[in-house]
XYZ file of C-alpha atoms in Angstrom:
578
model
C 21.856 224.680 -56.888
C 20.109 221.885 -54.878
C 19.843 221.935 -51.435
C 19.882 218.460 -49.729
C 18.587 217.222 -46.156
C 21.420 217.303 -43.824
C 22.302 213.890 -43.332
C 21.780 213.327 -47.590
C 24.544 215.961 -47.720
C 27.077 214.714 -44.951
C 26.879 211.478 -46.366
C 27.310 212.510 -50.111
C 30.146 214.907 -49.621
C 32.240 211.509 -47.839
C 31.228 209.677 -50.984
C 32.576 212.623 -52.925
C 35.803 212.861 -50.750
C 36.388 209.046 -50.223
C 35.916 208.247 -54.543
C 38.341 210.853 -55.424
C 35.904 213.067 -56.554
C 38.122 215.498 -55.103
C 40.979 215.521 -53.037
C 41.289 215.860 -48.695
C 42.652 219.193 -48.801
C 40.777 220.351 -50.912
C 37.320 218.778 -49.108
C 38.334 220.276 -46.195
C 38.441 223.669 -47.054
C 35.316 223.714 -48.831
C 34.192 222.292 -46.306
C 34.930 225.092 -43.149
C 33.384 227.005 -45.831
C 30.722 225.898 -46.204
C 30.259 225.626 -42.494
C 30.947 229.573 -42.093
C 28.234 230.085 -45.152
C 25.674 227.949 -43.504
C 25.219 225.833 -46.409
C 26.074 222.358 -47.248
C 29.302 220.789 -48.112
C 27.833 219.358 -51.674
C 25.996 222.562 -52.810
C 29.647 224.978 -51.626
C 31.807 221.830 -54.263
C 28.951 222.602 -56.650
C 28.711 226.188 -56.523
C 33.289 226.151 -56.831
C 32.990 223.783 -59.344
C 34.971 220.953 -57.552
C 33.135 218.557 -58.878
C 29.998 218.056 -60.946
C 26.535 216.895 -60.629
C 27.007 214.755 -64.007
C 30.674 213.515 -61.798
C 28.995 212.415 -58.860
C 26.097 210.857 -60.921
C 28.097 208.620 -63.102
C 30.671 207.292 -60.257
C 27.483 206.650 -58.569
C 26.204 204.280 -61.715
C 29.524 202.931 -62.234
C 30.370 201.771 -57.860
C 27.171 200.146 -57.834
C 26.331 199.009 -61.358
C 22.994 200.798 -62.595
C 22.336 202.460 -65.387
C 21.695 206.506 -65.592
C 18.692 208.508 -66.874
C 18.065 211.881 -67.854
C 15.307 214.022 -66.928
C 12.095 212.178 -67.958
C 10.088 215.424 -69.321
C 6.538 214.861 -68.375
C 6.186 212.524 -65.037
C 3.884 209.712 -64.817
C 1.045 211.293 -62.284
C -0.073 208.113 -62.396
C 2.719 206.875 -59.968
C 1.204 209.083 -56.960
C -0.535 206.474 -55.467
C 2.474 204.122 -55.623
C 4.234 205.462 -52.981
C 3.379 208.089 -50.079
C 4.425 211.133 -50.546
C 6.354 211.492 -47.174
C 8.409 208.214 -48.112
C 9.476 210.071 -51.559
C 10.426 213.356 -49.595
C 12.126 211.855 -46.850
C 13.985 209.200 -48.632
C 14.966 210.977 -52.299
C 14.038 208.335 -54.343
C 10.928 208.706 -57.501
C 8.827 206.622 -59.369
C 9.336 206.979 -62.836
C 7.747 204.420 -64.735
C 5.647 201.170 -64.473
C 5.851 198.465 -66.896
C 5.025 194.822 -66.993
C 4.797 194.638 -63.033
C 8.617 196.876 -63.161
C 8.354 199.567 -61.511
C 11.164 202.562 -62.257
C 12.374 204.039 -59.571
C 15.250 207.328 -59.737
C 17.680 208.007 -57.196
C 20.950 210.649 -57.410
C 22.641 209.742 -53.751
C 24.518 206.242 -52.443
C 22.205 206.710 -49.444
C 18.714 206.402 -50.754
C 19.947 202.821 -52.352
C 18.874 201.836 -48.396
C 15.291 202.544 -49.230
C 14.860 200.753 -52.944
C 14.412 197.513 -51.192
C 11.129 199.127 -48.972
C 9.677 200.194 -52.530
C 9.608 196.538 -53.118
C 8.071 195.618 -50.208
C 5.198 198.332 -50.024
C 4.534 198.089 -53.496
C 5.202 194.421 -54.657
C 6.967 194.677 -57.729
C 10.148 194.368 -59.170
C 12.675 197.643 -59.133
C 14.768 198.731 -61.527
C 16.732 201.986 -60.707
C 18.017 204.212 -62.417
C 20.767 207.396 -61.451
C 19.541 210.850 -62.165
C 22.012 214.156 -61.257
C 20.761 215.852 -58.461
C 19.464 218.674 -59.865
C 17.345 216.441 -62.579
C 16.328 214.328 -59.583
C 15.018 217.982 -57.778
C 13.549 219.034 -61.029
C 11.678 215.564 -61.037
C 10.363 215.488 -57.911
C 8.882 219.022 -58.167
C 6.929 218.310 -61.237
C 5.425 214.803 -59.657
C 4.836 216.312 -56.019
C 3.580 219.981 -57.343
C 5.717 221.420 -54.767
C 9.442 222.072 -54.353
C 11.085 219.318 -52.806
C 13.610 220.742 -49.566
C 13.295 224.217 -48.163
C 16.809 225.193 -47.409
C 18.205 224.521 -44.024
C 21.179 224.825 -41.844
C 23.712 223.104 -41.584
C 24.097 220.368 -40.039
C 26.772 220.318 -36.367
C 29.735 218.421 -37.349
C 29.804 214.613 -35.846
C 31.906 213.665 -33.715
C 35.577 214.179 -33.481
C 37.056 210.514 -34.915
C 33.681 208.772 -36.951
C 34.596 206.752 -39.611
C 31.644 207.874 -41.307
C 32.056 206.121 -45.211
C 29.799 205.348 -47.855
C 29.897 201.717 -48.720
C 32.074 200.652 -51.888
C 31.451 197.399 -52.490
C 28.008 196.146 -54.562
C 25.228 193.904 -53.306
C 21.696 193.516 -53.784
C 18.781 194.590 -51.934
C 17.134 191.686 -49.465
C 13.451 191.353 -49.126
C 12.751 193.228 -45.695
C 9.578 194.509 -43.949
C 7.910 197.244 -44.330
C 8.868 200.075 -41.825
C 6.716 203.423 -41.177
C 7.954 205.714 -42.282
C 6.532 207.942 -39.192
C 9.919 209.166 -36.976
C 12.511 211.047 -37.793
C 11.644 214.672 -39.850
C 15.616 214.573 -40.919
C 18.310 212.457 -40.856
C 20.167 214.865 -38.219
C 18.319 212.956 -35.639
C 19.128 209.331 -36.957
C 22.668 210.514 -36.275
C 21.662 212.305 -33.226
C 20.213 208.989 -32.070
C 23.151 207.050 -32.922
C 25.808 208.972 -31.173
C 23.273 209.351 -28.030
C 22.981 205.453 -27.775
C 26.606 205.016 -28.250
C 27.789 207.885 -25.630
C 25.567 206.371 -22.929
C 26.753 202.974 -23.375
C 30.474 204.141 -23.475
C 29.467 206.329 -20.110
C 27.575 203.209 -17.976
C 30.463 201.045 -19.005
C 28.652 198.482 -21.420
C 29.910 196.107 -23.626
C 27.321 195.083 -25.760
C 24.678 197.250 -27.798
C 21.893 194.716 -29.438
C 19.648 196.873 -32.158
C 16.707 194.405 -32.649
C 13.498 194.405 -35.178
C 10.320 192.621 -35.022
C 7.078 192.055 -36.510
C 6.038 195.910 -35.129
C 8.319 197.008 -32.620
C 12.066 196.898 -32.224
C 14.533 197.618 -28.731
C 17.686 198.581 -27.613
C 19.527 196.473 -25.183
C 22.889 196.818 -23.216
C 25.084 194.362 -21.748
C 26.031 195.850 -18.246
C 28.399 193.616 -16.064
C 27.487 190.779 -18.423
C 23.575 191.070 -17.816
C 21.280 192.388 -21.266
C 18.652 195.056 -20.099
C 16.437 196.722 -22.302
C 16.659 200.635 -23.111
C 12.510 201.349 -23.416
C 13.556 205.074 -23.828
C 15.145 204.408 -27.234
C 12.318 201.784 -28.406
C 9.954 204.122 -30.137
C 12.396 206.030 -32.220
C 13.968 202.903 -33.199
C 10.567 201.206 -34.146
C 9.739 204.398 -36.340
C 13.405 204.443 -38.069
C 15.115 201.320 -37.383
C 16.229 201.303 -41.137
C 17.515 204.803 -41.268
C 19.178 203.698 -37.945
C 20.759 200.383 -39.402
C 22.261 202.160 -42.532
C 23.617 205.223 -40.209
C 25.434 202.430 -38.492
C 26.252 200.768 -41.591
C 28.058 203.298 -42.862
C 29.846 204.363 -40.001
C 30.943 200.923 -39.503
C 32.051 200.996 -43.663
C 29.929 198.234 -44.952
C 28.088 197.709 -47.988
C 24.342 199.745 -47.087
C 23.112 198.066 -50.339
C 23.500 194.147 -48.733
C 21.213 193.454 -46.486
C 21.176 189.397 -47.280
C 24.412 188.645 -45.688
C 26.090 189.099 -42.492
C 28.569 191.900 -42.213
C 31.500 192.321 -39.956
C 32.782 196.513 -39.749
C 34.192 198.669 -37.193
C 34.154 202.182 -35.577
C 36.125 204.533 -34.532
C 35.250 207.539 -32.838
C 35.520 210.441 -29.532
C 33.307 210.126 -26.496
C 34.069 212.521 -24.370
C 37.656 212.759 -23.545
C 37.906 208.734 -24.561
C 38.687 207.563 -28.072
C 36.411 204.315 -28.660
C 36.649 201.005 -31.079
C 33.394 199.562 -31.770
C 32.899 196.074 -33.629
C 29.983 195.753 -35.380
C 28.336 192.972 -36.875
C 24.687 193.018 -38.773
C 22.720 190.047 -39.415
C 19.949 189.950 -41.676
C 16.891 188.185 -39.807
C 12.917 187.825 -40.975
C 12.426 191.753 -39.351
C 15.324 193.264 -40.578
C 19.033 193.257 -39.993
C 19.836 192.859 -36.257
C 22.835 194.685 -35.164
C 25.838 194.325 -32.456
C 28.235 196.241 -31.150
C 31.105 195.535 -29.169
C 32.091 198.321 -27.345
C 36.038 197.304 -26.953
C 37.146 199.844 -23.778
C 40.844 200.837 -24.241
C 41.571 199.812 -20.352
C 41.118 196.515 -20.642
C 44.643 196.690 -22.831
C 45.937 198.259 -19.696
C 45.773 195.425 -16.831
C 48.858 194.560 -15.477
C 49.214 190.739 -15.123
C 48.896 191.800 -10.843
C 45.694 193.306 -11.341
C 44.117 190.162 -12.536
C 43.029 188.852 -9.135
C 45.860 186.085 -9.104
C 46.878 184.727 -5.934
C 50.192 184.917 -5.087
C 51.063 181.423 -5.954
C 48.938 181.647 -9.126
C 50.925 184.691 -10.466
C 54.376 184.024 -10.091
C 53.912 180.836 -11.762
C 52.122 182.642 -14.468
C 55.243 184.806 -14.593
C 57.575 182.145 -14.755
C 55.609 180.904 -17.666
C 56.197 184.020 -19.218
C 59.227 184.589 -18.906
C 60.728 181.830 -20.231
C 62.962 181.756 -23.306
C 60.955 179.118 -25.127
C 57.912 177.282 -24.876
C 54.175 177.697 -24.615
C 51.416 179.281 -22.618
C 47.828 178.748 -23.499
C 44.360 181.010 -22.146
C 41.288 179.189 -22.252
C 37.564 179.834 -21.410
C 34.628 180.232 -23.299
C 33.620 183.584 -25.524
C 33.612 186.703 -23.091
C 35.596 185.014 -20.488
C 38.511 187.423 -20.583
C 41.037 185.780 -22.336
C 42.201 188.610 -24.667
C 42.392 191.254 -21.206
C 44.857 188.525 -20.064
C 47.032 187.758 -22.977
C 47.293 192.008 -23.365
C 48.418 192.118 -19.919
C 51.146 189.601 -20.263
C 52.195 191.726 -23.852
C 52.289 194.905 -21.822
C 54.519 193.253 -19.526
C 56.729 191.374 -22.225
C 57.053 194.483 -24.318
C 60.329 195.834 -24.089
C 62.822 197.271 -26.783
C 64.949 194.305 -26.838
C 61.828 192.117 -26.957
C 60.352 191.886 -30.874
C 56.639 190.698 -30.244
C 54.444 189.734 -32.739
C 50.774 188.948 -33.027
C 48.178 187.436 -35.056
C 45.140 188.572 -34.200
C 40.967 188.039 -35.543
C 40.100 191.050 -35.082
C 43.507 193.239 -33.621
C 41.052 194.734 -30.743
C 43.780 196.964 -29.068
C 46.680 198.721 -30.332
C 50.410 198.604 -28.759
C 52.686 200.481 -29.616
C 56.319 198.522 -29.859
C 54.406 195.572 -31.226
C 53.852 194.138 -34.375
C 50.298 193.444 -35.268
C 48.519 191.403 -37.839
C 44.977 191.003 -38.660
C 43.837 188.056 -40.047
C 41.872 187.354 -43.291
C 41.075 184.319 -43.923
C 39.339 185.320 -46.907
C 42.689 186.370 -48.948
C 44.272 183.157 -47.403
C 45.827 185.181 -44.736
C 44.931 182.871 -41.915
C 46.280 182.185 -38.541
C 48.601 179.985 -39.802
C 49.947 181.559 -42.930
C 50.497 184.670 -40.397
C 52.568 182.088 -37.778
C 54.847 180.824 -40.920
C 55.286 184.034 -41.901
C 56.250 185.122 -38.271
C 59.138 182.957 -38.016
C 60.867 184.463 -40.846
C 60.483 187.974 -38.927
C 63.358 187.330 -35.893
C 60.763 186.873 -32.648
C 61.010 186.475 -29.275
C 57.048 186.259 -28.674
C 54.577 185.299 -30.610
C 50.507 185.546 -29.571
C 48.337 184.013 -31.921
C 44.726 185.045 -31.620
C 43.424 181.345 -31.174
C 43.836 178.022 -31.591
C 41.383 176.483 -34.360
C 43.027 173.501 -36.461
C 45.798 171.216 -36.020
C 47.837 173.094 -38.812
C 48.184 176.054 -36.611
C 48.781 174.361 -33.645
C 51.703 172.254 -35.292
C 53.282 175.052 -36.020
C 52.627 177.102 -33.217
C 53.918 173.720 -31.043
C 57.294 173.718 -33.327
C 57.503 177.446 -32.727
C 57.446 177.011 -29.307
C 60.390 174.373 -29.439
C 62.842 176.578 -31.503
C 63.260 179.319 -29.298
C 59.855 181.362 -29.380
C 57.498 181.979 -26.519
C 53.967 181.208 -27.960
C 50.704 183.055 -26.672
C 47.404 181.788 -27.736
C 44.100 181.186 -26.768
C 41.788 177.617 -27.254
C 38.355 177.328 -25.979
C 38.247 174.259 -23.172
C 36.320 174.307 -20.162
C 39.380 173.636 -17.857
C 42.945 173.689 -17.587
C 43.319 169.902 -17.782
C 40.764 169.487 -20.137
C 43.167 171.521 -22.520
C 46.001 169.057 -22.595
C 42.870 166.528 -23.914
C 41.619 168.962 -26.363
C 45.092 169.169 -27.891
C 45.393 165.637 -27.722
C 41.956 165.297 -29.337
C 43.288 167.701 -32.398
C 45.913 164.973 -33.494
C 48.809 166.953 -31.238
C 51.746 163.947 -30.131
C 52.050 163.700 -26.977
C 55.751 164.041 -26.848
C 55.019 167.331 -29.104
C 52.438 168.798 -26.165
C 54.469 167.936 -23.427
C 57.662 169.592 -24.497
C 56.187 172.562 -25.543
C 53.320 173.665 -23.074
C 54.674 176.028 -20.130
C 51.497 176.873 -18.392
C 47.658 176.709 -19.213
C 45.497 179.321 -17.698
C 41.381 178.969 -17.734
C 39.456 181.526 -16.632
C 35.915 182.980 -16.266
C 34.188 186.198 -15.571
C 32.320 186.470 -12.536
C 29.522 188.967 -11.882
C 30.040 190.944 -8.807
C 27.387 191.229 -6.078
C 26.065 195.411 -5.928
C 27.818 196.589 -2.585
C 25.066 199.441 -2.550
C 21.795 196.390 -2.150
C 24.151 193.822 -0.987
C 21.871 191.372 1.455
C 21.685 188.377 3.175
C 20.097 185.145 0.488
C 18.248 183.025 2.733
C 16.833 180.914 0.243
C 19.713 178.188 -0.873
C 19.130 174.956 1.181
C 21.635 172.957 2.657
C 21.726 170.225 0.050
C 22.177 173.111 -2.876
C 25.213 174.165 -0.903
C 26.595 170.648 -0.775
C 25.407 170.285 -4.176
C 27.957 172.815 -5.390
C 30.771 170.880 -2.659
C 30.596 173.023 0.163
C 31.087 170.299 3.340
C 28.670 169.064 5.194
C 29.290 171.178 8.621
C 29.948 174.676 6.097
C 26.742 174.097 4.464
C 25.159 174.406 7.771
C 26.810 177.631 9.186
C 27.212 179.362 5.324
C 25.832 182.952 5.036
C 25.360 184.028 1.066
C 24.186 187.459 0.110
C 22.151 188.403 -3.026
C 22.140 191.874 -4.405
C 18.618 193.114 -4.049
C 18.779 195.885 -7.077
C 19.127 199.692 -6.348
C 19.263 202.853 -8.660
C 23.309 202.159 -9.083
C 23.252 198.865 -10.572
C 20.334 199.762 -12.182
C 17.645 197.158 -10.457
C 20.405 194.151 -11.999
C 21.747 193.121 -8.522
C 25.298 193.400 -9.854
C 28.036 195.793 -10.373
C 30.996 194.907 -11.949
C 32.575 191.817 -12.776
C 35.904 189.987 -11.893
C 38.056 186.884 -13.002
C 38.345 183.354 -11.895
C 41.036 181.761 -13.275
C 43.074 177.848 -12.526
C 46.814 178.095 -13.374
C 48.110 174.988 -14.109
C 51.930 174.657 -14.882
C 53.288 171.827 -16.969
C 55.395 170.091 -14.087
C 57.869 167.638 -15.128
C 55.342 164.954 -13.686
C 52.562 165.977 -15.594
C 54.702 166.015 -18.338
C 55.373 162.106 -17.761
C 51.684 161.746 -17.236
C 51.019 163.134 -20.614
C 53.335 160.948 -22.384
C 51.990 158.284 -20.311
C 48.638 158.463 -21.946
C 47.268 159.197 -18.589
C 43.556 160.726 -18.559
C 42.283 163.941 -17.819
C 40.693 162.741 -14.205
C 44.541 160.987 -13.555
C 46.209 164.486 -15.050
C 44.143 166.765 -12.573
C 44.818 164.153 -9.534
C 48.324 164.475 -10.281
C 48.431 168.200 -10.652
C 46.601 168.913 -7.492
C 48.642 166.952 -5.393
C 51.096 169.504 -6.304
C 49.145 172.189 -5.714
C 46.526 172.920 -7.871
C 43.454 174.844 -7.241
C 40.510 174.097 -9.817
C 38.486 177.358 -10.147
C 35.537 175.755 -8.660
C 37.559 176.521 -4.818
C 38.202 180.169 -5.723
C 34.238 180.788 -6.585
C 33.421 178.659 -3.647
C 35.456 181.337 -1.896
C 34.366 184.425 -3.107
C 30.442 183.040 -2.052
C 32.372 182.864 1.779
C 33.668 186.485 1.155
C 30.238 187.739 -0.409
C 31.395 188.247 -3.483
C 29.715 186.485 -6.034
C 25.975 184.658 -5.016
C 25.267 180.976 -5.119
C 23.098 181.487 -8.511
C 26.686 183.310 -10.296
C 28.663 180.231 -9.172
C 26.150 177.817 -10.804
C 25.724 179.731 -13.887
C 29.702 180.208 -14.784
C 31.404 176.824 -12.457
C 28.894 174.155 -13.234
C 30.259 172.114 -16.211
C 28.017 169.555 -15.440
């Protein structure tokens, strides 16, 4: 009966289990079974004859279109030099044959397709490969390495509670890659170990970002904390050693195709942290040194904001509410990528979501789930695009509609008519400003008449980074023409005190902890309304709407510098559109 590395056999028995090899129940019976026998799940569904080697081999020929081979007799000695023996242990995958500057490699597990495209590299030919069972494969390897191949070993702690962990089913080709050593990791066990260590920590610091990077010889870790990237050094030499097995661990937790590595791919994650159950995005993109991958770490709180937690004034939110509560019309969020906009539009569905309320949503991707409310995800590449998913809406009886963005003027024509005909319409469009939104719609081939008797209320926002309250000092250095600069008055720019944060242990040397929200609410008065249809500009539409009260959110960061909040540097870096 072969006995396969521990991760080799986690990852085979979900192939097994996930191609109907054999069914749930039955997989997870076998499975606490083999757990109590300290063996592993493939060699207990061998050993009950659940499924068979020749099974497994064939599906595995047939998902990803190569052919299969039987045991080749006498091996090729020959082939010893080709590749190092470690590689061939660690990654399951033989030379057979070499042919016309072909060389045959055998393989009898989804996972070790990850590793054909390093044969390439190290050895410069073409690869052909082939599917042996696993017990030809084992048989194989014996006779070309003198030695048998896997002494048998425990097995291997369950992951954790709620990973997606899938082998890809879709087909692709290998991409040309650098070499990696294959010095690091003595099983796969500690690839996953690794995996779910970097993830826990960046769920437990509060991060939102994990960059996996590869270079010419090294690769790092980063995490986005309060918006800043720092580099993890502690995870830098693993990753260097096995930032392939790492990739493909992710890869196949995230369910994408291990086997492309010449395109972008877009997956996601689900799974326990502690008492917390997270979603992680994850894209991969190849690059020169490998594919580089992101995750989004999307923290279930930020679905739970009320729309009074968002650091509105008072003024600020019960126009927002107004908005909101309207019957009919629209309300727009703008700002650039990472500026907050979905945390708002969630908190305004949390508050609209009511039984006598039907809400739905169009969404790219659907990053939180609520219950009461109907969510779509789009995919644009089955045609089911934002606004397919709006026409579609209409026919469904709602009250409120949130569409994930704004990107053509089809989608906006609807979503304006929508918002005419008795449906409050949520979205999002990417402006710098709140005026500069009624321009941008303008700019899209919007009428006038169209924009202003639709739009409620447009909201921009931006996230501030907070100054650390723990180093929190006094900044000596900005000059009285840098403080006018950024429209201070002459007699405040004299008397101003700003604070830096100077870095400490809690916000880990950065300076910041924690971010917070800037926003401009600017409702669609009935003389703005005239100004639009007037063919006013955007200079003449902000004049107009700050006579009436308007407060651009250059005043509220000009603020928070008076109250210590945020420094001088923060305000430049997120208020400056010049």
């Amino acid at each position: 009966m072969p006995i396969l590395p521990k991760e080799t056999d986690l990852l085979l028995g979900d192939f097994i289990r996930e191609n109907g090899l054999v069914d749930k129940k039955t997989y997870q019976e076998e499975a606490a079974a083999a757990k109590s026998a300290r063996i592993g799940v493939v060699a207990r569904l061998l050993e009950q004859r659940k499924v068979t080697e020749d099974a497994i081999a064939n599906k595995l020929a047939s998902l990803y279109n190569v052919r299969l081979a039987g045991v080749q007799g006498e091996v090729d000695r020959s082939l010893t030099e080709t590749l190092p023996e470690e590689f061939i242990r660690q990654n399951r995958i033989l030379p057979l044959k070499l042919q016309q500057g072909s060389l045959t490699v055998a393989i009898a597990d989804p996972n070790a397709l990850s590793s054909v495209n390093d044969v390439r590299m190290m050895t410069g030919y073409s690869v052909e490969t082939l599917v042996m069972t696993l017990s030809d494969l084992e048989k194989s390897m014996e006779m070309f390495l003198h030695v048998p191949v896997q002494a048998t070993v425990p097995m291997p702690p369950p992951p954790p509670a709620g990973d997606r962990i899938r082998p890809a089913k879709s087909r692709g080709a290998d991409a040309d890659e650098p070499v990696r050593s294959t010095k690091g990791a003595e099983s796969g066990s500690e690839v996953i170990d690794f995996v779910n260590g970097v993830m826990s920590e960046a769920v437990m610091l509060g991060v939102s970002d994990i960059h996996l990077e590869a270079f010419r010889d090294s690769a790092r870790v980063r995490f986005r904390l309060h918006g800043v990237l720092q580099e993890m050094e502690i995870y830098n030499e693993f990753l260097t050693y096995n930032y392939s097995a790492v990739a493909t661990r992710i890869k196949i937790m995230a369910s994408l195709d291990i086997s492309e590595r010449r395109l972008p791919q877009d997956g996601a994650i689900t799974c326990d942290v502690g008492d917390k159950t997270i979603d992680i995005r994850v894209s991969s993109l190849p690059t020169v040194y490998g594919e580089r991958i992101v995750m989004r770490i999307l923290d279930p709180a930020a679905a739970n904001f009320k729309l009074d937690e968002l650091g509105l004034t008072p003024n600020d939110l019960a126009n927002f509410r107004k908005a909101i509560h309207s019957p009919q019309g629209m309300v727009l969020v703008t700002g650039p990528t990472g500026s907050g906009k979905s945390t708002s539009l969630y908190a305004v569905l949390k508050e609209l979501n009511q039984v006598g309320t039907n809400i739905l949503t169009a969404e790219d991707p659907v990053e939180y789930d609520f219950s009461g409310i109907g969510q779509v995800q789009v995919r644009e590449n089955i045609g089911l695009t934002f606004s397919a998913a709006l026409r579609s809406f209409l026919r469904q009886d709602p009250e409120v509609i949130m569409v994930g963005e704004i990107r053509d003027k089809e989608t906006s024509d609807i979503a304006m008519k929508a918002a005419l005909t008795g449906h409050l319409v949520l979205s999002t469009l990417h402006t710098n400003d709140a005026p500069g939104t009624i321009m941008r719609l303008i700019n899209m081939g919007i009428p006038a008449y169209l924009i202003s008797s639709a739009l409620n209320l447009i909201v921009a926002q931006r996230l501030a980074r907070v100054i650390c309250k723990q180093c929190k000092e006094v900044d000596e250095s900005y000059t009285r023409d840098r403080l006018l600069m950024i429209g201070f008055s002459e007699e405040e720019a004299k008397t101003l005190v700003t604070y830096r944060g100077k870095g400490c242990d809690v916000c880990m040397d950065t300076g910041v902890r924690g971010r917070r929200a800037i926003h401009e609410i600017l409702p669609v008065t009935p003389l703005l309304k005239e100004a639009i249809l007037g063919g006013k500009s955007e200079a003449e539409m902000k004049e107009i709407a700050m006579k009436q009260g308007f407060r651009p959110m250059q005043e509220t960061g000009r603020q928070l510098i008076r109250d210590g909040i945020i420094t001088v540097a923060e305000f430049q870096r997120i208020l400056m559109m010049e």
